[in-house]
Short mmCIF file of C-alpha atoms and ligand atoms in Angstrom, two decimals:
data_model
loop_
_atom_site.label_atom_id
_atom_site.label_comp_id
_atom_site.label_asym_id
_atom_site.label_seq_id
_atom_site.Cartn_x
_atom_site.Cartn_y
_atom_site.Cartn_z
CA MET A 1 -26.30 46.40 -61.05
CA ARG A 2 -22.61 44.91 -60.67
CA PRO A 3 -22.57 40.80 -59.37
CA THR A 4 -20.29 42.17 -56.89
CA GLY A 5 -21.77 39.40 -54.31
CA LYS A 6 -24.92 39.41 -51.89
CA LEU A 7 -26.97 42.87 -52.09
CA HIS A 8 -27.19 45.00 -49.08
CA LEU A 9 -29.95 47.36 -47.44
CA GLY A 10 -28.71 50.48 -50.23
CA HIS A 11 -29.24 48.54 -53.27
CA LEU A 12 -32.50 47.51 -51.74
CA VAL A 13 -34.03 51.00 -50.89
CA GLY A 14 -31.64 53.15 -53.62
CA ALA A 15 -33.10 50.65 -56.54
CA LEU A 16 -34.50 47.45 -56.25
CA GLU A 17 -37.44 48.78 -54.67
CA ASN A 18 -38.05 50.78 -57.80
CA TRP A 19 -37.55 47.81 -60.22
CA VAL A 20 -40.34 46.16 -58.89
CA SER A 21 -42.81 48.78 -58.71
CA LEU A 22 -41.92 49.71 -62.15
CA GLN A 23 -42.32 46.27 -63.32
CA ASN A 24 -45.73 46.64 -63.58
CA GLU A 25 -45.88 50.01 -65.09
CA PHE A 26 -43.15 49.86 -67.69
CA GLU A 27 -41.33 47.22 -69.59
CA ASN A 28 -38.13 46.53 -67.86
CA TYR A 29 -34.98 45.02 -68.41
CA HIS A 30 -32.80 44.20 -65.59
CA LEU A 31 -29.04 44.13 -66.21
CA ILE A 32 -26.28 41.88 -64.59
CA ALA A 33 -23.38 44.29 -65.45
CA ASP A 34 -21.20 41.58 -65.16
CA TYR A 35 -18.59 43.80 -67.78
CA HIS A 36 -18.41 46.73 -65.35
CA ALA A 37 -17.99 44.48 -62.58
CA LEU A 38 -14.04 44.09 -64.02
CA THR A 39 -13.54 47.71 -63.79
CA THR A 40 -12.85 47.31 -59.55
CA ASN A 41 -12.16 43.66 -59.37
CA LEU A 42 -9.96 41.86 -62.57
CA SER A 43 -10.65 38.21 -61.01
CA THR A 44 -13.85 36.36 -62.43
CA GLU A 45 -13.59 33.23 -60.38
CA SER A 46 -16.61 35.03 -58.32
CA LEU A 47 -18.41 36.09 -61.21
CA TYR A 48 -20.93 33.35 -61.86
CA ASN A 49 -21.46 32.93 -57.91
CA HIS A 50 -21.76 36.43 -57.46
CA THR A 51 -24.47 36.61 -60.35
CA ILE A 52 -26.21 33.77 -58.88
CA ASP A 53 -26.54 35.47 -55.89
CA MET A 54 -27.88 38.56 -56.97
CA ILE A 55 -30.73 37.00 -59.06
CA THR A 56 -31.52 35.46 -56.23
CA ASP A 57 -31.27 38.49 -54.31
CA TRP A 58 -33.41 40.26 -56.97
CA LEU A 59 -36.31 37.55 -57.37
CA SER A 60 -36.47 37.26 -53.32
CA ALA A 61 -37.19 40.78 -53.89
CA GLY A 62 -40.17 40.43 -56.17
CA ILE A 63 -38.42 40.88 -59.64
CA ASP A 64 -40.89 39.24 -61.82
CA PRO A 65 -38.56 37.30 -64.40
CA VAL A 66 -41.43 36.66 -66.69
CA LYS A 67 -42.78 40.20 -67.29
CA SER A 68 -39.56 41.51 -67.47
CA PRO A 69 -36.23 39.73 -68.90
CA VAL A 70 -32.90 39.20 -66.18
CA PHE A 71 -29.77 38.72 -68.11
CA ARG A 72 -26.28 39.21 -68.54
CA GLN A 73 -24.29 41.98 -70.06
CA SER A 74 -21.41 39.55 -71.42
CA GLN A 75 -23.69 37.17 -72.91
CA VAL A 76 -25.76 39.79 -75.34
CA LYS A 77 -22.52 40.91 -77.28
CA GLU A 78 -24.37 43.89 -78.88
CA HIS A 79 -22.88 46.10 -75.50
CA ALA A 80 -19.74 45.54 -76.16
CA GLU A 81 -20.30 46.81 -80.03
CA LEU A 82 -22.75 49.90 -78.79
CA HIS A 83 -20.00 50.75 -76.05
CA LEU A 84 -17.34 50.97 -78.76
CA LEU A 85 -19.13 53.32 -81.01
CA PHE A 86 -20.09 55.36 -78.34
CA SER A 87 -16.66 55.72 -77.56
CA MET A 88 -16.05 58.05 -80.22
CA LEU A 89 -19.09 60.68 -79.17
CA ILE A 90 -17.63 61.76 -75.58
CA THR A 91 -14.51 62.82 -74.84
CA THR A 92 -11.83 61.46 -71.97
CA ALA A 93 -12.07 65.32 -70.33
CA ARG A 94 -15.67 64.72 -69.90
CA LEU A 95 -15.36 61.50 -68.52
CA GLU A 96 -12.46 62.51 -66.32
CA ARG A 97 -14.72 64.97 -64.71
CA ASN A 98 -17.16 62.48 -63.42
CA PRO A 99 -18.13 62.95 -59.99
CA THR A 100 -18.64 59.01 -58.98
CA LEU A 101 -15.73 57.47 -60.79
CA LYS A 102 -13.40 60.42 -58.88
CA GLU A 103 -15.42 59.10 -55.52
CA GLN A 104 -14.82 55.67 -56.17
CA ALA A 105 -11.11 55.85 -57.09
CA ARG A 106 -10.85 57.62 -53.52
CA ASP A 107 -12.74 55.67 -51.77
CA LEU A 108 -10.85 52.21 -53.31
CA LYS A 109 -7.45 54.02 -53.66
CA ILE A 110 -7.35 53.56 -57.28
CA GLU A 111 -4.04 56.13 -58.48
CA THR A 112 -3.93 55.48 -62.19
CA MET A 113 -7.39 54.74 -63.68
CA SER A 114 -7.53 51.72 -66.68
CA TYR A 115 -9.13 53.25 -69.62
CA GLY A 116 -12.46 50.63 -69.47
CA HIS A 117 -12.85 52.09 -65.90
CA LEU A 118 -12.69 55.82 -67.50
CA GLY A 119 -15.69 54.43 -70.01
CA TYR A 120 -17.56 52.86 -66.91
CA PRO A 121 -20.19 55.35 -67.93
CA VAL A 122 -20.04 54.98 -71.88
CA LEU A 123 -20.82 51.11 -71.27
CA GLN A 124 -23.61 52.06 -69.36
CA ALA A 125 -25.26 54.27 -71.76
CA ALA A 126 -24.69 51.44 -74.51
CA ASP A 127 -26.57 48.98 -71.47
CA ILE A 128 -29.21 51.53 -71.67
CA LEU A 129 -30.06 52.78 -74.68
CA LEU A 130 -29.70 48.90 -76.48
CA TYR A 131 -33.43 48.64 -74.98
CA LYS A 132 -34.31 52.37 -75.63
CA GLY A 133 -34.47 52.75 -72.04
CA GLU A 134 -36.74 55.99 -70.93
CA VAL A 135 -36.62 55.71 -67.43
CA VAL A 136 -33.88 54.44 -65.22
CA PRO A 137 -34.40 53.60 -61.62
CA VAL A 138 -30.72 54.23 -59.51
CA GLY A 139 -28.97 55.33 -56.89
CA GLU A 140 -27.92 59.26 -56.39
CA ASP A 141 -24.33 58.40 -57.33
CA GLN A 142 -25.47 57.26 -60.96
CA LEU A 143 -27.10 60.22 -61.95
CA PRO A 144 -24.03 61.93 -63.27
CA HIS A 145 -23.80 58.52 -65.65
CA ILE A 146 -27.16 58.86 -66.46
CA GLU A 147 -26.79 62.54 -67.71
CA ILE A 148 -23.72 61.27 -70.06
CA THR A 149 -26.01 58.71 -71.02
CA ARG A 150 -28.44 61.81 -72.46
CA GLU A 151 -25.36 63.70 -74.08
CA VAL A 152 -24.51 60.33 -75.74
CA ALA A 153 -27.66 59.74 -77.14
CA ARG A 154 -28.29 63.48 -78.39
CA LYS A 155 -24.39 63.35 -79.83
CA PHE A 156 -25.82 60.32 -81.44
CA ASN A 157 -28.91 61.21 -82.94
CA LEU A 158 -27.81 64.29 -83.92
CA GLN A 159 -25.00 63.21 -85.97
CA TYR A 160 -26.49 60.16 -87.40
CA ALA A 161 -30.25 60.83 -86.99
CA PRO A 162 -30.91 64.11 -87.17
CA ASN A 163 -34.62 63.84 -88.24
CA ASN A 164 -35.60 60.25 -87.07
CA SER A 165 -33.73 60.00 -83.12
CA VAL A 166 -32.81 56.12 -82.67
CA PHE A 167 -32.27 56.71 -79.01
CA PRO A 168 -34.22 58.58 -76.57
CA GLU A 169 -32.62 60.68 -73.64
CA PRO A 170 -33.78 59.04 -70.52
CA GLU A 171 -34.41 60.51 -67.37
CA GLY A 172 -32.94 58.92 -63.93
CA LYS A 173 -35.45 57.75 -61.32
CA ILE A 174 -34.06 58.38 -57.56
CA THR A 175 -36.34 57.22 -54.61
CA LYS A 176 -36.47 58.88 -50.85
CA PHE A 177 -33.36 56.57 -49.93
CA ALA A 178 -31.14 57.16 -52.84
CA ARG A 179 -28.40 57.38 -50.86
CA LEU A 180 -28.46 55.10 -47.59
CA PRO A 181 -25.56 55.44 -45.33
CA GLY A 182 -24.09 52.43 -44.05
CA LEU A 183 -22.79 51.62 -40.36
CA ASN A 184 -20.14 53.79 -40.27
CA GLY A 185 -21.67 56.67 -41.87
CA GLN A 186 -20.96 56.72 -44.74
CA ARG A 187 -22.68 55.83 -48.35
CA MET A 188 -23.79 51.71 -47.48
CA SER A 189 -20.87 49.98 -50.18
CA LYS A 190 -19.57 46.43 -49.87
CA SER A 191 -16.23 48.12 -50.76
CA VAL A 192 -16.73 50.37 -47.38
CA GLY A 193 -17.61 47.32 -45.72
CA ASN A 194 -20.45 48.81 -43.72
CA THR A 195 -23.46 47.00 -45.01
CA ILE A 196 -26.53 45.29 -43.82
CA LEU A 197 -27.41 42.30 -46.28
CA LEU A 198 -30.68 41.27 -47.47
CA SER A 199 -29.66 37.65 -46.36
CA ASP A 200 -28.45 38.65 -43.03
CA SER A 201 -29.97 36.61 -40.32
CA PRO A 202 -32.32 38.41 -37.50
CA GLU A 203 -29.06 38.24 -35.14
CA GLU A 204 -26.94 38.83 -37.70
CA ILE A 205 -28.39 42.03 -38.34
CA GLN A 206 -28.76 43.17 -34.27
CA LYS A 207 -25.36 42.55 -34.40
CA LYS A 208 -24.43 44.61 -36.89
CA LEU A 209 -26.24 47.21 -35.61
CA LYS A 210 -24.78 47.45 -32.40
CA THR A 211 -21.29 48.88 -33.95
CA ALA A 212 -23.45 51.77 -36.06
CA VAL A 213 -22.61 55.23 -35.12
CA THR A 214 -24.94 57.45 -33.54
CA ASP A 215 -24.77 60.94 -32.30
CA PRO A 216 -21.69 61.65 -31.01
CA GLN A 217 -23.41 63.94 -28.79
CA LYS A 218 -25.46 61.50 -27.10
CA ILE A 219 -23.20 59.47 -25.15
CA ARG A 220 -25.66 58.05 -22.47
CA LYS A 221 -29.19 57.68 -22.12
CA GLY A 222 -30.79 60.44 -20.81
CA ASP A 223 -28.65 62.78 -22.85
CA PRO A 224 -30.89 64.64 -25.87
CA GLY A 225 -29.82 63.37 -29.15
CA ARG A 226 -30.49 64.55 -32.69
CA PRO A 227 -32.05 61.95 -34.78
CA ASP A 228 -31.65 64.04 -38.44
CA ILE A 229 -27.97 63.08 -38.11
CA CYS A 230 -28.38 59.95 -36.82
CA LEU A 231 -28.29 57.06 -39.40
CA VAL A 232 -30.26 54.56 -37.35
CA PHE A 233 -32.73 57.40 -37.52
CA THR A 234 -32.87 56.89 -41.33
CA TYR A 235 -33.44 52.92 -41.08
CA HIS A 236 -36.31 53.76 -38.62
CA GLN A 237 -37.72 56.13 -41.08
CA LYS A 238 -37.56 53.54 -43.83
CA PHE A 239 -38.47 50.34 -41.95
CA ASN A 240 -39.92 51.27 -38.73
CA PRO A 241 -42.13 54.24 -40.13
CA SER A 242 -45.34 53.59 -38.11
CA ALA A 243 -43.20 54.30 -34.81
CA VAL A 244 -40.78 57.54 -36.25
CA GLY A 245 -42.23 59.69 -33.81
CA GLU A 246 -42.17 58.31 -30.99
CA ILE A 247 -38.58 57.40 -31.42
CA ARG A 248 -37.55 60.84 -32.27
CA GLN A 249 -39.21 61.97 -29.49
CA GLY A 250 -37.65 59.65 -27.25
CA CYS A 251 -34.08 60.39 -28.68
CA GLU A 252 -34.70 64.41 -28.38
CA SER A 253 -36.02 63.92 -24.83
CA GLY A 254 -33.39 61.76 -23.79
CA ALA A 255 -35.58 59.00 -22.44
CA LEU A 256 -34.84 56.43 -25.50
CA GLY A 257 -31.09 55.16 -25.30
CA CYS A 258 -29.08 53.95 -28.29
CA VAL A 259 -29.48 50.54 -27.21
CA ASP A 260 -32.88 50.40 -27.15
CA CYS A 261 -33.22 52.45 -30.21
CA LYS A 262 -30.75 49.96 -31.91
CA LYS A 263 -32.80 47.01 -30.93
CA GLN A 264 -36.38 48.41 -32.40
CA CYS A 265 -34.57 49.19 -35.69
CA GLY A 266 -33.18 45.73 -35.90
CA ILE A 267 -36.47 44.32 -35.10
CA ALA A 268 -37.72 45.97 -37.88
CA ILE A 269 -35.36 45.17 -40.47
CA ALA A 270 -35.29 41.83 -39.48
CA HIS A 271 -39.21 41.95 -40.01
CA ALA A 272 -39.38 43.56 -43.31
CA LEU A 273 -36.19 41.67 -44.52
CA ALA A 274 -38.59 38.36 -43.85
CA PRO A 275 -40.55 37.89 -47.09
CA LEU A 276 -37.34 37.91 -48.35
CA ARG A 277 -36.40 35.47 -46.90
CA GLU A 278 -38.49 33.04 -47.04
CA LYS A 279 -38.10 33.05 -51.47
CA ARG A 280 -34.86 33.23 -51.21
CA ALA A 281 -34.78 29.83 -48.82
CA HIS A 282 -37.02 28.81 -52.20
CA TYR A 283 -34.41 29.67 -54.86
CA GLU A 284 -31.54 28.24 -52.82
CA THR A 285 -32.98 25.35 -53.24
CA HIS A 286 -33.63 25.43 -57.23
CA LEU A 287 -30.77 26.74 -58.91
CA ASN A 288 -31.89 24.99 -62.19
CA GLU A 289 -35.15 27.62 -62.04
CA VAL A 290 -32.50 30.55 -61.65
CA LYS A 291 -30.58 29.23 -64.44
CA ASP A 292 -33.53 29.17 -66.58
CA ILE A 293 -34.69 32.50 -65.96
CA LEU A 294 -30.87 33.76 -66.78
CA ALA A 295 -31.38 31.57 -69.85
CA ASP A 296 -35.16 32.61 -71.18
CA GLY A 297 -33.98 36.44 -70.23
CA GLU A 298 -30.99 36.41 -72.20
CA ARG A 299 -32.53 34.98 -75.13
CA ARG A 300 -35.38 37.88 -74.89
CA ALA A 301 -32.21 40.82 -74.13
CA LYS A 302 -30.58 39.75 -77.49
CA ARG A 303 -33.98 40.09 -79.44
CA THR A 304 -34.36 43.31 -78.57
CA ALA A 305 -30.34 44.37 -78.87
CA GLU A 306 -30.42 42.80 -82.46
CA GLN A 307 -33.08 45.20 -83.51
CA THR A 308 -31.52 48.58 -81.68
CA MET A 309 -28.15 47.49 -83.61
CA SER A 310 -30.14 47.15 -86.90
CA GLU A 311 -31.30 50.67 -86.39
CA VAL A 312 -27.65 51.85 -85.44
CA HIS A 313 -26.50 50.15 -88.59
CA GLN A 314 -28.39 51.91 -90.98
CA ALA A 315 -28.42 55.51 -89.02
CA MET A 316 -24.42 54.81 -89.48
CA LYS A 317 -24.62 53.15 -92.96
CA ILE A 318 -22.07 50.41 -91.65
CA GLY A 319 -22.45 46.97 -91.60
P1 LIG B 401 -23.78 48.50 -57.26
O1 LIG B 401 -23.63 47.87 -56.94
O2 LIG B 401 -22.54 50.28 -57.57
O3 LIG B 401 -23.87 48.42 -58.90
O4 LIG B 401 -25.30 49.66 -57.44
C1 LIG B 401 -26.54 48.65 -58.24
C2 LIG B 401 -27.69 50.13 -57.60
O5 LIG B 401 -27.39 50.34 -56.17
C3 LIG B 401 -27.00 51.71 -58.41
O6 LIG B 401 -28.36 52.10 -58.88
C4 LIG B 401 -27.14 51.87 -57.17
O7 LIG B 401 -27.21 53.53 -57.15
C5 LIG B 401 -27.50 51.37 -55.96
N1 LIG B 401 -27.18 51.87 -54.87
C6 LIG B 401 -26.09 51.24 -54.37
N2 LIG B 401 -25.69 51.33 -52.86
C7 LIG B 401 -26.25 52.29 -52.66
C8 LIG B 401 -26.78 52.88 -51.40
N3 LIG B 401 -25.94 53.11 -50.49
N4 LIG B 401 -27.92 53.83 -51.19
C9 LIG B 401 -28.89 53.55 -52.85
N5 LIG B 401 -28.64 53.19 -53.62
C10 LIG B 401 -27.39 52.54 -53.98
#
């Protein structure tokens, strides 16, 4: 994840929940993509604070840094080297066809993309393959990048290690909510400004939900609604699953108005986030613990990255 500030519900349900459940089954690596953050914001002023905010959110959500390292991309220089080597294995035409970057350019009104931004998935391929990642739990927007990673791994193996592959071809793993909508119906994203943050208070959640768009045909209580096109219903499905049948029936019959429906939704989201809030309060007052976790994660990640790079050098007969 890129350190762009406090995390929102999309991060949690699209990726972070999978990270937490997979850490018991796999050897996970949790990367803070601080180089990637520069693709959309050149200012580094808030980068460190955003990094700390993000780790605090990860730990609050249940990431166990003893099981799996938490580290910054910029502190393991092998990412930069492998990115450079991989950049020879893919054409600019292939990168220009990347739908995720096209969508991002449209949302952020970027007219001419930087060389580094175009290479976003090449750096991501290095991030994944340095640790020989086999499973990459991401939101839907990232699947095209996993496909590019597979192509780069295949090309490298064919070119430099035809008899003894250095890299696996990783699979993307998505959740049931791989593209969570934000309050205006577009994909929830900080750059769109339509988020509910994991750190929002119950009052803030209620206030934000009041602005959520719902079925435009349901103007007042009594009008029948269409839950399947309503983003608040999606939130109910995730955060209030036991009430989904009742909410659907109330919405469709008109007996449940949007104001009440949103109120119930806000209570359910705040309830689901309560344990995270409690854990965050601990880390916010124990920043040294967070810094130690990062230092330890960076040492461990570096060890693996060095090992992989030595295999790369051998296969390429350089260095
Ligand atoms: P980013 O902030 O773009 O670095 O995203 C970090 C991770 O969260 C990626 O795996 C994204 O696909 C995932 N993610 C971000 N926003 C959403 C969303 N609205 N729905 C589902 N997953 C998301």
